[in-house]
XYZ file of C-alpha atoms in Angstrom:
711
model
C 121.779 -44.226 -110.757
C 120.141 -43.389 -107.434
C 116.559 -44.574 -107.117
C 113.689 -42.318 -106.093
C 113.228 -43.760 -102.596
C 117.019 -43.651 -101.960
C 117.135 -39.916 -102.654
C 114.136 -39.248 -100.397
C 115.689 -41.305 -97.593
C 118.947 -39.381 -97.842
C 117.129 -36.066 -97.451
C 114.900 -37.345 -94.630
C 117.980 -38.630 -92.763
C 119.141 -35.079 -92.008
C 115.843 -33.199 -92.448
C 112.879 -35.215 -91.112
C 110.532 -32.333 -91.985
C 111.454 -32.440 -95.697
C 108.534 -32.358 -98.160
C 108.590 -35.978 -99.334
C 105.711 -35.489 -101.784
C 107.472 -32.568 -103.503
C 110.701 -34.580 -103.827
C 108.849 -37.518 -105.397
C 106.964 -35.181 -107.733
C 110.203 -33.485 -108.847
C 111.931 -36.838 -109.473
C 109.095 -38.066 -111.686
C 108.697 -34.717 -113.481
C 112.407 -34.492 -114.335
C 112.436 -38.090 -115.579
C 109.411 -37.359 -117.784
C 110.819 -34.100 -119.181
C 114.240 -35.517 -120.084
C 112.554 -38.602 -121.557
C 114.830 -40.412 -124.000
C 117.656 -37.854 -123.932
C 121.111 -39.410 -123.493
C 124.509 -38.067 -122.425
C 127.716 -38.499 -124.440
C 128.587 -41.412 -122.158
C 125.494 -43.230 -123.446
C 123.742 -43.030 -120.047
C 120.184 -41.659 -119.820
C 120.369 -37.888 -119.420
C 118.184 -38.100 -116.342
C 121.063 -39.795 -114.487
C 122.857 -36.426 -114.418
C 120.271 -34.376 -112.441
C 119.831 -37.325 -110.058
C 123.599 -37.389 -109.384
C 123.571 -33.603 -108.884
C 120.784 -33.945 -106.324
C 122.789 -36.696 -104.634
C 125.839 -34.419 -104.363
C 123.640 -31.716 -102.791
C 122.455 -34.150 -100.099
C 126.093 -34.370 -98.930
C 125.809 -30.659 -98.073
C 122.529 -31.389 -96.213
C 120.699 -28.690 -98.164
C 117.005 -27.850 -97.918
C 114.245 -29.480 -99.990
C 114.058 -26.574 -102.465
C 117.745 -26.968 -103.295
C 117.454 -30.731 -103.841
C 114.427 -30.213 -106.106
C 116.402 -27.553 -108.004
C 119.166 -30.110 -108.513
C 116.639 -32.482 -110.094
C 115.128 -29.775 -112.309
C 118.149 -27.589 -113.062
C 118.341 -28.554 -116.769
C 114.628 -28.695 -117.538
C 114.216 -25.088 -118.713
C 117.444 -25.279 -120.737
C 117.046 -28.711 -122.364
C 113.361 -29.700 -122.275
C 109.967 -28.165 -123.219
C 109.429 -27.131 -119.561
C 109.060 -23.383 -118.922
C 109.580 -21.111 -115.944
C 105.797 -20.878 -115.578
C 105.457 -24.662 -115.493
C 108.055 -24.987 -112.724
C 106.480 -22.132 -110.757
C 103.014 -23.649 -110.982
C 104.112 -27.143 -109.900
C 106.816 -26.352 -107.309
C 106.323 -22.717 -106.270
C 108.190 -19.442 -106.941
C 111.192 -20.296 -104.723
C 112.150 -23.383 -106.736
C 111.295 -21.679 -110.045
C 113.625 -18.758 -109.285
C 116.416 -21.120 -108.260
C 116.073 -23.195 -111.456
C 116.005 -20.009 -113.539
C 119.142 -18.723 -111.768
C 121.036 -21.975 -112.396
C 119.932 -21.891 -116.043
C 121.524 -18.459 -116.423
C 124.753 -19.682 -114.843
C 124.817 -22.662 -117.220
C 125.320 -20.211 -120.073
C 128.526 -18.852 -118.554
C 131.409 -19.918 -120.765
C 134.931 -18.748 -121.468
C 134.205 -17.462 -124.957
C 136.580 -16.073 -127.521
C 134.554 -12.878 -127.508
C 135.717 -11.204 -124.296
C 132.793 -8.775 -124.135
C 130.230 -11.618 -124.261
C 132.150 -13.594 -121.678
C 132.369 -10.557 -119.406
C 128.686 -9.713 -119.792
C 127.785 -13.298 -118.891
C 129.978 -13.032 -115.826
C 128.106 -9.918 -114.707
C 124.863 -11.904 -114.902
C 126.578 -14.692 -112.981
C 127.374 -12.437 -110.031
C 123.908 -10.899 -110.031
C 122.333 -14.369 -109.930
C 124.559 -15.362 -106.999
C 123.683 -12.218 -105.128
C 119.982 -13.023 -105.314
C 120.373 -16.463 -103.695
C 123.646 -18.216 -102.876
C 121.907 -21.598 -103.281
C 122.043 -20.962 -107.030
C 125.823 -21.199 -106.856
C 125.729 -24.323 -104.678
C 123.519 -26.150 -107.174
C 125.704 -24.994 -110.059
C 128.855 -26.221 -108.298
C 127.249 -29.647 -107.798
C 126.287 -29.639 -111.485
C 129.841 -28.729 -112.515
C 131.330 -31.368 -110.196
C 129.375 -34.182 -111.848
C 130.125 -32.820 -115.339
C 133.856 -32.790 -114.517
C 133.684 -36.364 -113.188
C 132.291 -37.452 -116.570
C 134.375 -35.061 -118.716
C 136.346 -37.919 -120.292
C 133.201 -38.997 -122.155
C 133.122 -35.704 -124.130
C 134.470 -36.510 -127.601
C 135.717 -33.051 -128.632
C 139.194 -32.200 -127.208
C 138.512 -28.477 -127.681
C 135.262 -28.692 -125.704
C 136.933 -30.701 -122.907
C 139.696 -28.110 -122.641
C 137.233 -25.201 -122.610
C 135.171 -26.812 -119.840
C 138.306 -27.585 -117.818
C 139.635 -24.052 -118.259
C 136.440 -22.332 -117.122
C 136.266 -24.756 -114.181
C 139.791 -23.782 -113.138
C 139.322 -20.043 -113.693
C 135.761 -19.491 -112.452
C 134.128 -22.347 -110.556
C 137.020 -23.618 -108.393
C 137.812 -20.091 -107.046
C 134.115 -19.514 -106.348
C 133.913 -22.807 -104.445
C 136.845 -21.659 -102.325
C 135.219 -18.282 -101.733
C 132.163 -19.879 -100.096
C 134.302 -22.337 -98.146
C 133.643 -25.519 -100.142
C 137.253 -26.656 -99.838
C 136.480 -30.264 -100.733
C 134.636 -29.210 -103.898
C 137.344 -26.713 -104.826
C 140.094 -29.346 -104.521
C 138.156 -31.897 -106.588
C 137.322 -29.382 -109.340
C 140.931 -28.202 -109.553
C 142.316 -31.722 -109.751
C 139.790 -32.856 -112.369
C 140.514 -29.766 -114.483
C 144.260 -30.286 -114.015
C 143.874 -33.870 -115.308
C 142.499 -32.494 -118.577
C 144.792 -29.466 -118.951
C 148.099 -31.115 -117.913
C 147.599 -34.891 -118.033
C 151.290 -35.831 -118.346
C 152.396 -33.657 -115.420
C 149.585 -34.996 -113.240
C 150.416 -38.602 -114.062
C 154.068 -37.996 -113.183
C 153.097 -36.638 -109.760
C 150.654 -39.522 -109.155
C 153.424 -42.023 -109.947
C 155.778 -40.366 -107.469
C 153.059 -40.211 -104.809
C 152.357 -43.917 -105.270
C 156.046 -44.694 -104.791
C 156.204 -42.574 -101.630
C 153.026 -44.200 -100.363
C 154.521 -47.672 -100.754
C 157.795 -46.664 -99.157
C 156.406 -44.515 -96.369
C 153.231 -46.182 -95.112
C 154.949 -47.437 -91.962
C 156.561 -44.029 -91.378
C 153.224 -42.174 -91.654
C 151.592 -44.584 -89.189
C 154.526 -44.081 -86.824
C 154.246 -40.270 -86.988
C 150.472 -40.382 -86.384
C 150.889 -42.695 -83.396
C 153.664 -40.569 -81.870
C 151.685 -37.337 -82.295
C 148.641 -38.955 -80.675
C 150.733 -40.238 -77.736
C 152.443 -36.850 -77.309
C 149.097 -35.044 -77.125
C 147.621 -37.679 -74.796
C 150.568 -37.266 -72.428
C 149.786 -33.541 -72.375
C 146.157 -34.182 -71.439
C 144.553 -33.704 -74.874
C 142.486 -36.453 -76.484
C 142.637 -35.919 -80.239
C 141.960 -37.628 -83.539
C 145.151 -37.519 -85.648
C 145.097 -38.314 -89.369
C 147.425 -37.905 -92.326
C 146.204 -36.012 -95.393
C 147.963 -36.218 -98.737
C 147.962 -33.106 -100.919
C 146.203 -33.361 -104.290
C 148.373 -33.648 -107.420
C 147.247 -30.177 -108.523
C 148.171 -28.480 -105.216
C 151.598 -30.182 -105.350
C 152.142 -29.055 -108.940
C 151.038 -25.498 -108.188
C 153.440 -25.276 -105.250
C 156.276 -26.606 -107.416
C 155.475 -23.918 -109.998
C 155.128 -21.130 -107.451
C 158.342 -21.908 -105.565
C 160.225 -23.169 -108.633
C 161.322 -26.360 -106.860
C 161.316 -30.042 -107.722
C 159.048 -32.710 -106.251
C 161.813 -34.001 -103.975
C 162.302 -30.544 -102.409
C 158.727 -30.291 -101.096
C 158.474 -30.954 -97.359
C 154.697 -30.843 -96.852
C 153.305 -33.333 -99.372
C 151.713 -35.024 -96.364
C 149.981 -32.867 -93.746
C 148.885 -34.189 -90.375
C 145.524 -33.026 -89.077
C 144.629 -32.892 -85.382
C 140.902 -32.726 -84.512
C 139.948 -31.783 -80.946
C 136.731 -31.064 -79.063
C 136.990 -27.348 -78.271
C 138.861 -24.104 -78.907
C 140.969 -24.364 -75.731
C 142.294 -27.756 -76.822
C 143.418 -26.230 -80.144
C 145.849 -23.862 -78.462
C 146.783 -26.456 -75.815
C 147.674 -28.891 -78.603
C 149.731 -26.212 -80.329
C 151.674 -25.584 -77.118
C 152.339 -29.309 -76.662
C 153.543 -29.711 -80.271
C 155.819 -26.652 -80.094
C 157.266 -27.683 -76.722
C 158.032 -31.191 -77.995
C 159.300 -30.431 -81.521
C 161.352 -27.517 -82.977
C 159.157 -25.097 -84.953
C 160.073 -24.185 -88.543
C 160.339 -20.355 -88.672
C 157.727 -18.598 -90.787
C 155.411 -21.615 -90.976
C 152.989 -20.735 -88.145
C 149.627 -19.232 -89.120
C 146.694 -18.591 -86.806
C 143.502 -18.686 -88.878
C 141.376 -19.116 -85.746
C 141.831 -15.597 -84.382
C 141.961 -14.193 -87.941
C 139.763 -16.455 -90.134
C 139.973 -16.374 -93.912
C 137.184 -14.449 -95.690
C 135.369 -17.716 -96.474
C 135.199 -18.629 -92.758
C 138.156 -21.052 -92.728
C 139.580 -21.512 -89.207
C 142.613 -23.603 -88.287
C 146.075 -23.435 -86.724
C 148.876 -24.230 -89.181
C 152.424 -24.901 -88.072
C 155.539 -26.578 -89.421
C 157.818 -28.567 -87.097
C 160.756 -30.936 -87.193
C 158.557 -33.769 -85.982
C 158.944 -37.430 -85.075
C 162.137 -39.099 -86.346
C 163.424 -35.650 -87.382
C 161.022 -35.396 -90.320
C 159.828 -31.924 -91.326
C 156.035 -32.032 -91.290
C 153.030 -29.694 -91.507
C 150.473 -29.891 -88.695
C 146.921 -28.508 -88.821
C 144.923 -28.153 -85.597
C 141.172 -27.485 -85.517
C 137.947 -28.434 -83.744
C 135.518 -30.863 -85.338
C 133.079 -28.029 -85.935
C 135.801 -25.994 -87.664
C 136.634 -29.033 -89.774
C 133.040 -29.292 -91.000
C 132.955 -25.583 -91.891
C 136.380 -25.742 -93.568
C 135.372 -28.636 -95.810
C 131.767 -27.673 -96.618
C 131.795 -23.916 -96.000
C 128.401 -22.248 -95.997
C 126.707 -25.643 -96.331
C 128.140 -26.831 -92.991
C 126.011 -24.411 -90.966
C 123.201 -24.064 -93.482
C 121.199 -20.941 -92.656
C 118.007 -22.009 -94.389
C 117.265 -24.594 -91.693
C 116.752 -21.723 -89.301
C 114.615 -19.819 -91.808
C 117.227 -17.113 -92.227
C 117.477 -14.833 -95.225
C 118.445 -16.339 -98.580
C 120.316 -13.159 -99.447
C 123.807 -13.924 -100.754
C 124.863 -10.363 -99.997
C 125.852 -11.500 -96.500
C 129.217 -12.514 -97.978
C 131.644 -9.594 -97.897
C 133.442 -10.598 -101.093
C 130.110 -10.829 -102.923
C 129.071 -7.386 -101.647
C 132.372 -5.997 -102.961
C 131.786 -7.678 -106.325
C 128.395 -5.969 -106.540
C 129.982 -2.625 -105.661
C 132.587 -3.164 -108.386
C 129.738 -4.016 -110.775
C 128.119 -0.645 -110.019
C 131.260 1.396 -110.677
C 132.915 -0.306 -113.654
C 132.481 1.252 -117.072
C 132.506 -1.958 -119.116
C 131.906 -5.710 -118.744
C 135.558 -6.373 -119.633
C 136.774 -4.205 -116.736
C 134.389 -6.007 -114.367
C 135.681 -9.423 -115.473
C 139.290 -8.316 -114.986
C 138.632 -6.979 -111.501
C 136.506 -9.881 -110.252
C 139.127 -12.362 -111.373
C 141.638 -10.429 -109.276
C 139.281 -10.614 -106.300
C 138.753 -14.361 -106.628
C 142.337 -15.439 -107.035
C 144.080 -13.327 -104.414
C 145.850 -14.825 -101.402
C 145.136 -12.904 -98.221
C 147.024 -10.729 -95.753
C 145.400 -9.555 -92.525
C 145.918 -6.008 -91.243
C 144.391 -3.976 -88.420
C 142.987 -0.482 -88.019
C 144.236 1.652 -85.091
C 141.089 0.534 -83.203
C 141.971 -3.136 -83.728
C 139.403 -3.952 -86.432
C 140.553 -6.671 -88.836
C 140.811 -5.939 -92.573
C 141.597 -8.803 -94.962
C 143.272 -7.866 -98.250
C 144.878 -9.647 -101.215
C 148.600 -10.340 -100.939
C 150.622 -7.375 -102.239
C 148.101 -4.760 -101.079
C 149.194 -1.218 -100.261
C 147.910 1.459 -97.847
C 145.694 2.768 -100.671
C 144.037 -0.659 -100.953
C 143.620 -0.675 -97.166
C 142.059 2.801 -97.224
C 139.470 1.796 -99.828
C 138.735 -1.424 -97.926
C 137.943 0.637 -94.805
C 135.657 3.053 -96.682
C 135.440 4.561 -100.142
C 135.689 8.116 -98.771
C 138.856 7.216 -96.833
C 140.436 5.933 -100.037
C 139.404 8.958 -102.100
C 140.969 11.411 -99.610
C 144.061 9.393 -98.640
C 147.273 11.478 -98.548
C 149.571 9.333 -96.414
C 149.849 6.310 -94.154
C 151.522 5.000 -91.014
C 152.285 1.300 -90.701
C 153.044 0.158 -87.152
C 153.499 3.803 -86.177
C 156.035 4.583 -88.914
C 155.293 6.866 -91.891
C 155.524 4.921 -95.172
C 154.904 5.626 -98.842
C 151.509 4.812 -100.323
C 153.024 2.080 -102.500
C 154.446 0.139 -99.517
C 153.424 -3.527 -99.559
C 151.512 -4.525 -96.419
C 152.327 -7.650 -94.421
C 150.341 -9.905 -92.114
C 149.664 -8.290 -88.742
C 150.456 -4.697 -89.806
C 148.549 -1.961 -88.030
C 147.700 0.684 -90.612
C 146.638 4.281 -89.987
C 145.464 6.332 -92.977
C 146.011 10.104 -93.102
C 143.324 11.940 -95.079
C 142.693 15.434 -96.423
C 139.438 16.882 -97.736
C 141.319 18.488 -100.640
C 142.908 15.216 -101.795
C 141.528 13.248 -104.755
C 142.497 9.870 -106.244
C 145.669 10.049 -108.318
C 145.933 8.220 -111.662
C 149.381 7.069 -110.480
C 147.729 4.958 -107.760
C 146.373 2.587 -110.375
C 149.927 1.471 -111.125
C 150.401 -0.142 -107.704
C 146.990 -0.943 -106.160
C 145.930 -4.603 -106.319
C 142.323 -4.662 -105.083
C 139.539 -4.371 -107.614
C 137.650 -1.928 -105.395
C 140.548 0.562 -105.317
C 141.246 0.244 -109.046
C 137.580 0.713 -109.917
C 137.205 3.877 -107.826
C 140.417 5.399 -109.206
C 139.361 4.719 -112.790
C 135.925 6.151 -112.142
C 137.420 9.393 -110.773
C 139.810 9.679 -113.725
C 136.917 9.158 -116.147
C 134.944 11.894 -114.379
C 137.893 14.299 -114.592
C 138.423 13.485 -118.264
C 134.765 14.120 -118.983
C 135.038 17.595 -117.458
C 138.093 18.336 -119.602
C 136.395 17.114 -122.778
C 133.240 19.029 -121.863
C 135.139 22.327 -121.704
C 137.172 21.551 -124.834
C 134.043 20.578 -126.764
C 132.298 23.786 -125.682
C 135.176 25.872 -127.058
C 135.348 23.934 -130.352
C 131.594 24.276 -130.938
C 131.618 28.013 -130.127
C 134.533 28.582 -132.515
C 132.862 26.555 -135.282
C 129.632 28.543 -135.032
C 131.592 31.799 -134.925
C 133.578 30.887 -138.059
C 130.386 29.863 -139.855
C 128.794 33.203 -138.939
C 125.661 31.661 -137.456
C 123.997 31.864 -134.054
C 124.716 29.262 -131.374
C 121.806 28.305 -129.109
C 121.169 25.577 -126.528
C 117.866 24.797 -128.242
C 119.622 24.210 -131.554
C 122.189 21.906 -129.978
C 119.495 20.024 -128.094
C 117.636 19.419 -131.330
C 120.576 17.599 -132.951
C 121.493 15.360 -129.989
C 119.422 12.479 -131.362
C 121.254 12.676 -134.681
C 124.590 12.099 -132.926
C 123.098 9.410 -130.612
C 123.808 11.283 -127.365
C 121.482 11.948 -124.457
C 122.148 15.618 -123.726
C 123.896 18.774 -124.929
C 126.732 18.141 -122.470
C 127.181 14.638 -123.910
C 127.388 16.213 -127.363
C 130.102 18.608 -126.164
C 132.017 15.658 -124.698
C 132.041 13.658 -127.961
C 133.195 16.795 -129.792
C 135.959 17.279 -127.212
C 136.983 13.653 -127.679
C 137.311 14.228 -131.413
C 134.570 11.769 -132.387
C 132.464 14.579 -133.884
C 133.817 17.789 -135.429
C 132.545 21.270 -134.716
C 131.598 21.715 -138.394
C 129.403 18.591 -138.237
C 127.505 20.108 -135.312
C 127.044 23.401 -137.201
C 125.718 21.527 -140.239
C 123.368 19.486 -138.061
C 121.833 22.669 -136.634
C 121.902 24.526 -140.008
C 121.517 21.830 -142.725
C 121.554 24.471 -145.463
C 125.291 25.055 -144.779
C 126.184 21.546 -146.031
C 126.118 22.678 -149.667
C 128.336 25.726 -149.068
C 132.032 25.438 -150.027
C 134.383 24.725 -147.123
C 136.572 27.801 -146.865
C 138.194 27.382 -143.499
C 139.166 24.434 -141.358
C 137.418 24.247 -138.033
C 140.749 23.724 -136.259
C 143.198 25.922 -138.199
C 146.548 24.379 -139.114
C 148.506 27.549 -138.415
C 151.878 26.079 -137.567
C 155.035 25.418 -139.536
C 155.734 21.796 -140.396
C 159.473 22.195 -140.046
C 161.282 21.995 -136.743
C 163.057 25.253 -135.800
C 166.786 25.071 -136.354
C 169.101 25.699 -133.398
C 170.322 29.247 -133.465
C 167.448 30.602 -135.524
C 166.110 33.973 -134.407
C 162.627 33.535 -132.943
C 160.228 36.187 -131.652
C 160.895 36.149 -127.896
C 160.395 39.359 -125.952
C 163.315 40.610 -123.864
C 166.196 39.506 -126.142
C 168.675 41.539 -128.132
C 167.708 41.383 -131.848
C 169.651 38.718 -133.715
C 170.713 36.827 -130.576
C 170.840 33.033 -131.084
C 168.370 31.125 -128.959
C 167.867 27.436 -128.206
C 165.038 25.579 -126.520
C 166.178 23.493 -123.563
C 165.921 19.730 -124.132
C 165.354 19.136 -120.403
C 161.970 20.893 -120.158
C 160.858 21.572 -123.770
C 159.254 25.010 -123.199
C 156.102 25.834 -125.160
C 154.205 29.068 -125.822
C 152.007 29.542 -122.790
C 154.712 28.416 -120.335
C 156.402 30.963 -118.084
C 159.999 31.042 -119.328
C 163.451 32.316 -118.429
C 166.591 32.755 -120.575
C 170.036 31.483 -119.570
C 173.050 33.019 -121.355
C 175.722 30.501 -122.422
C 179.064 31.757 -123.779
C 179.358 30.966 -127.473
C 175.845 29.473 -127.670
C 173.520 32.402 -127.129
C 170.458 32.014 -124.901
C 168.823 28.755 -123.806
C 165.113 29.042 -123.010
C 163.845 27.076 -119.974
C 160.473 26.865 -118.272
C 160.469 28.734 -114.974
C 160.000 25.480 -113.018
C 162.729 23.486 -114.813
C 164.793 21.497 -112.254
C 167.970 22.369 -114.195
C 167.700 25.992 -113.030
C 168.466 24.972 -109.448
C 172.113 24.449 -110.440
C 172.286 28.022 -111.783
C 170.829 29.770 -108.724
C 174.268 31.183 -107.803
C 174.788 32.814 -111.239
C 172.059 35.492 -111.474
C 174.062 37.435 -114.074
C 173.268 34.704 -116.629
C 169.496 34.964 -116.149
C 167.327 36.961 -118.573
C 163.685 37.940 -118.016
C 161.959 36.910 -121.238
C 158.447 36.030 -122.430
C 156.739 34.664 -125.507
C 155.759 37.017 -128.308
C 152.214 36.669 -129.659
C 153.550 35.824 -133.137
C 154.860 32.484 -131.871
C 151.377 30.995 -132.250
C 152.166 30.237 -135.905
C 155.333 28.277 -135.113
C 155.716 24.628 -134.177
C 157.463 23.564 -130.983
C 158.420 20.256 -129.432
C 156.344 19.036 -126.493
C 157.442 15.874 -124.715
C 155.052 13.445 -123.031
C 155.717 10.336 -120.967
C 153.085 7.595 -121.030
C 152.428 3.985 -120.074
C 151.048 1.950 -122.962
C 149.297 -1.415 -122.588
C 151.192 -4.208 -124.327
C 148.493 -5.388 -126.731
C 147.920 -5.459 -130.509
C 147.226 -2.058 -132.146
C 148.101 -0.114 -128.962
C 150.886 1.832 -130.713
C 148.635 2.439 -133.712
C 145.967 3.877 -131.402
C 148.580 6.188 -129.840
C 149.826 7.577 -133.157
C 146.319 7.908 -134.594
C 145.062 9.927 -131.624
C 148.031 12.299 -131.848
C 147.443 12.768 -135.577
C 143.703 13.330 -135.106
C 144.539 16.158 -132.705
C 146.914 17.814 -135.226
C 150.094 16.692 -133.512
C 153.144 15.422 -135.388
C 155.393 12.789 -133.781
C 159.069 13.602 -134.324
C 160.565 11.064 -131.924
C 159.346 8.006 -129.975
C 161.408 5.988 -127.520
C 160.501 2.961 -125.366
C 162.379 3.476 -122.089
C 161.013 0.536 -120.108
C 158.998 -2.555 -120.896
C 157.314 -5.432 -119.105
C 154.982 -8.251 -120.085
C 151.949 -6.017 -119.566
C 153.114 -2.425 -120.251
C 155.518 -0.243 -122.232
C 156.810 3.047 -120.821
C 157.247 5.458 -123.720
C 158.632 8.966 -124.304
C 157.079 10.797 -127.290
C 158.204 14.151 -128.759
C 155.316 15.908 -130.533
C 155.224 19.052 -132.670
C 152.558 21.353 -131.212
C 151.602 25.003 -131.339
C 151.526 25.769 -127.632
C 150.784 24.426 -124.150
C 147.068 24.348 -124.809
C 147.558 22.248 -127.928
C 149.707 19.750 -125.973
C 147.151 19.683 -123.132
C 144.392 18.790 -125.596
C 146.496 15.909 -126.961
C 147.201 14.640 -123.422
C 143.466 14.770 -122.629
C 142.709 12.730 -125.748
C 145.357 10.154 -124.823
C 143.998 9.809 -121.292
C 140.592 8.889 -122.680
C 141.740 5.714 -124.412
C 141.881 2.387 -122.598
C 145.237 1.300 -124.065
C 147.014 4.157 -122.259
C 146.997 3.759 -118.479
C 148.894 6.981 -117.608
C 150.174 10.022 -119.469
C 151.866 13.227 -118.353
C 154.049 15.969 -119.730
C 157.731 15.054 -119.334
C 159.870 17.687 -117.680
C 163.292 16.014 -117.747
């Protein structure tokens, strides 16, 4: 365990102005607070915060951060309070310790809503001060180094899983590449120990066999650059077992098929030497197509800068070469800590990071913690593609992004009004996948609004969140109007007066904030119109129920083909059929088509089938629905995308039943791991009845898209 004077000397070595007295006071206070507490390894608990502080000195952080490392567990695990810390060390340190304490409670829990709510708090804490995350990452690093001392296998696996899914991606996002790699490999050792050991064994064998070869390649690269006038430091860097395993999984190849297990890194003095070195390497050795990446002119979102290239190098070996300046190397390995802003007295505001700003924007627009967790995980894990606006501005996006994602990345209003796109001057569809270097121009229209269909192909959390928010707003308007009609009809049937004052008085009873909210829950089917009437007029509860609020005035039997139905414009007794291609309903504009020996087939006026009959006007009949058809049942067909999760189908059938629909046929036409595409035939009274059912289906989270099927 590091001694008190050793820690102070480490800090003073890079920050001579550090508050030595405060550091000594924090060391003693933490030791006193943790007292006789011990870790599962048997070591004094105090050894942990000292090691965390030691890790933070590697990042050359300010005094407040080092003190936070020493005190980060005091509020959580000792009698110390926020007020005590604030009084002894000031508000800055107290807020940092409090922020780290909140992050300590982040766990991958079985209860998704709790886990998601914790993650929301996590992001908010980071946004207040990014040092909170740096201290937490140091804390997690030491905990992972000592994970093998934890006795419970379930606890070890949970800690490893949350490290892999939350902390390692966050370390990468702020540029702590070294920390990210260590966390991933330590978590991998717990989650897949046999696979990791197999890779380590193979690496050891290669190391024994290829030591001379690696030294030869390094020496030849150094001599080649020197001959070209560039003095460089050339080293070989072995990939971690986890990064090798992940690449094997991603490319579905064996260990022997990987060509870049060893990467060679070239460090030079300045930017010009980077590109000069690249030219020398490419002129001396054949380049491997598709392996060159310029992260200097287009840095990664976390600030990573480097030239990557693959060549058939010395002795005809295929190798990966990375070229960077020494300053870039420091930033690439230690990220934000490499050019620590607090030394210059800059703002502590973590909102300077674009990805963190976008997370906060997502937080503002998501409807539930679960949706926020889903979207932020997408943001953290995505590989990047770099595209340009027509003016040359760079926009970084996750791999697989589309023009809609690009539009929302440029500005929310651009995304909302997007109607088309040009990529490299050529008109493309909105679902086209963008590639590195594409120049994207978005075409907008003031009358355009986000389409629910966009959610099926967008990949960025920002785009998905905005689309869902618009759809929710539209659904609310539909439910508001439907609820208004149901309430008016219920009051009319009860023979009592409807007033805004009366409705406002019963809002509290139904736990809603306003009359409009009450109408929405009625439109959603969560509250019936009769319940609202009885809330306003309690004396009606004891009266016998004579009529249903939503009359069941339709036949339960499906009309037989050839049966005479009341359609205006037909000869009495003529056999009629309803077209199976468009399923016409009362309320649709319709047309009759005469078929020899079959009678008349009824189509909707916009049925695509009618295009084939345009040259036979003699077969067309001008018909319309008779008012009496309101008491009959008809088949309406809907097409929907259902989330593949337990009880999703039960939710679908229940909602249809609650809205007085009767399923007569259900067919799964396409399926994937995440979704089912389903066709459902439903007995309904008319178009309005089917529209109400569709509105109810759109409101549930297990259904991502629903529309009336026309074919």
